[in-house]
Tab-separated table of C-alpha atoms in Angstrom:
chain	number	residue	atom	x	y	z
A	1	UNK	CA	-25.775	29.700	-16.584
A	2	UNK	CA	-25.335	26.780	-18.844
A	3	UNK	CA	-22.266	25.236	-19.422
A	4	UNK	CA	-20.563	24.370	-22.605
A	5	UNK	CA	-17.345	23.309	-21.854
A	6	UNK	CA	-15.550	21.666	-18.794
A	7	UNK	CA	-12.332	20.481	-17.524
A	8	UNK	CA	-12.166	17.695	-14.548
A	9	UNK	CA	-8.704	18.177	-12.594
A	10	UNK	CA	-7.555	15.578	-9.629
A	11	UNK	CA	-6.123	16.342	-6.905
A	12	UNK	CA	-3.636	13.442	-5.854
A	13	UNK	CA	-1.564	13.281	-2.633
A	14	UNK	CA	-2.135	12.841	1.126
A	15	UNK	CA	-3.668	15.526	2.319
A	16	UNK	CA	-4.558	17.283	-0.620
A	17	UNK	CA	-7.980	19.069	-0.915
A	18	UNK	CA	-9.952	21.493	-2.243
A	19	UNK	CA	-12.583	23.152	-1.150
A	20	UNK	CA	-15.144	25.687	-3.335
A	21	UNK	CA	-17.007	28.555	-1.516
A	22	UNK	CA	-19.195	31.833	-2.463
A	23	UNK	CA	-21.336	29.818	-4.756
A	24	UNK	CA	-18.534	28.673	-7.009
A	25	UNK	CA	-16.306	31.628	-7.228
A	26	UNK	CA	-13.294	31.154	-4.501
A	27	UNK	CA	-11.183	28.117	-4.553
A	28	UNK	CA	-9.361	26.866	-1.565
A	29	UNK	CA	-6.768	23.938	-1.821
A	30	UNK	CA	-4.565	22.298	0.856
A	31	UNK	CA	-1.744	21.238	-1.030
A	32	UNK	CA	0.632	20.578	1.659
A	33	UNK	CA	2.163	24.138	1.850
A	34	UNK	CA	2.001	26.192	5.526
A	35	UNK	CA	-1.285	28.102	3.684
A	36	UNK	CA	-3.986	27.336	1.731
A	37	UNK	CA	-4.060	28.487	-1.917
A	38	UNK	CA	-6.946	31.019	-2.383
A	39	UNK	CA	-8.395	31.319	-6.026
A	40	UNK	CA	-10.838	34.063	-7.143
A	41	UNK	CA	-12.796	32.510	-10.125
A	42	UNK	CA	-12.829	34.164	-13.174
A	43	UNK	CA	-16.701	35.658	-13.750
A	44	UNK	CA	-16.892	33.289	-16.621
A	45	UNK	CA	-16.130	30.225	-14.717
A	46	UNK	CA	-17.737	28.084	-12.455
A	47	UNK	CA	-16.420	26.058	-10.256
A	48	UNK	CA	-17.373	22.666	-8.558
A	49	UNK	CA	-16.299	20.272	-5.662
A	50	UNK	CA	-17.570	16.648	-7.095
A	51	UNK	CA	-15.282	15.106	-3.708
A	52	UNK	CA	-12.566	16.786	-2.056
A	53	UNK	CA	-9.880	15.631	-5.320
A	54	UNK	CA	-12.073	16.185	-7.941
A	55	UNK	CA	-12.321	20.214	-9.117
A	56	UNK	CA	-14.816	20.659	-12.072
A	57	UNK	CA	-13.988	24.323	-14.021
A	58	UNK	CA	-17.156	24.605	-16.428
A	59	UNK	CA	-18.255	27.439	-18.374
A	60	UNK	CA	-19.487	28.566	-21.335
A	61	UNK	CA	-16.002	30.433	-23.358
A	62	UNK	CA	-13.301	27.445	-23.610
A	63	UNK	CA	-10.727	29.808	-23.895
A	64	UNK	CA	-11.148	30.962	-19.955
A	65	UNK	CA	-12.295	27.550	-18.811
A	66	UNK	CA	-8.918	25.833	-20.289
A	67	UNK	CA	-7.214	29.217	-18.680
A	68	UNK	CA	-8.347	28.833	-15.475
A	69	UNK	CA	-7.844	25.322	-15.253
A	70	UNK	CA	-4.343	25.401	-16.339
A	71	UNK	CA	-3.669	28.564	-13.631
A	72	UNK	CA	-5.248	25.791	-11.014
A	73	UNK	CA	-2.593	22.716	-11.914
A	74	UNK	CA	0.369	25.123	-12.336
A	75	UNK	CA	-0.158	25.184	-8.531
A	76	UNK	CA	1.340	21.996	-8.172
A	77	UNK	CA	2.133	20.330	-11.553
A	78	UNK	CA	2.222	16.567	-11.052
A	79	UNK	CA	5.863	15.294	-10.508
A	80	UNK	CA	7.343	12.410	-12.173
A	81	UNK	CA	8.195	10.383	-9.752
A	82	UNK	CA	5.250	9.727	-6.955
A	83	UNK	CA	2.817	11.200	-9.453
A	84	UNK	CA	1.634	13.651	-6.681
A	85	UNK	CA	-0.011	16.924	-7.114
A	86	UNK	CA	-2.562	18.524	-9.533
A	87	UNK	CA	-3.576	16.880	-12.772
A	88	UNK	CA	-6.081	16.612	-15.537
A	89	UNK	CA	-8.247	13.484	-15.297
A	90	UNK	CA	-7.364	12.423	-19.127
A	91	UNK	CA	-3.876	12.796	-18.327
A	92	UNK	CA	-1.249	10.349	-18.303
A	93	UNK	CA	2.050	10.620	-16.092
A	94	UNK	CA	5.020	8.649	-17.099
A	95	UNK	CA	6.293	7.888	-13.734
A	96	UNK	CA	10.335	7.885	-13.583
A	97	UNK	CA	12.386	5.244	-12.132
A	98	UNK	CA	14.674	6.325	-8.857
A	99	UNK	CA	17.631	5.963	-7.880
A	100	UNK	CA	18.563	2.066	-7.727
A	101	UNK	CA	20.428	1.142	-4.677
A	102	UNK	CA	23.934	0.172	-5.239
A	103	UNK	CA	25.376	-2.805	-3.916
């Protein structure tokens, strides 16, 4: 299969990983729950582990490669404040300020 069309998501946080198996069509990630989160691929997609943060969804309909890569970072959305958890690697997180310490 030749692929078109891909989307690159990071994986940010200590301990986070993910790990691809059956030739590209389960997806494993550690994302600091009690369980891993088990993905079945859609047959359109292909998936690939460039390092153990880096998830590459290719394929050749953009439609189910944007899909399935969305349905991976709604997993764990990055949050605002440590910039943790799964994101696009074009995307930019405005990181919020905490709470300030009073005196």
């Amino acid at each position: 299969m030749e692929a078109k069309f891909f989307r690159f998501l990071k994986i940010v946080g200590v301990g986070y990983k993910a790990r691809a198996e059956a030739e590209g069509r389960l997806l494993y990630l550690k994302l600091g729950y009690v369980h891993d989160v088990e993905l079945t691929v859609p047959p359109a997609v292909r998936i690939f582990c460039l390092k153990n943060n880096v998830v590459c969804c290719c394929g050749l309909d953009k439609h189910r490669v944007h899909q399935f890569a969305a349905s991976v970072r709604s997993c764990k959305p990055p949050e605002p404040f440590k910039g943790k958890g799964i994101m696009y690697i074009d995307e930019v997180i405005k990181k919020k300020v905490g709470k300030k310490k009073s005196k």
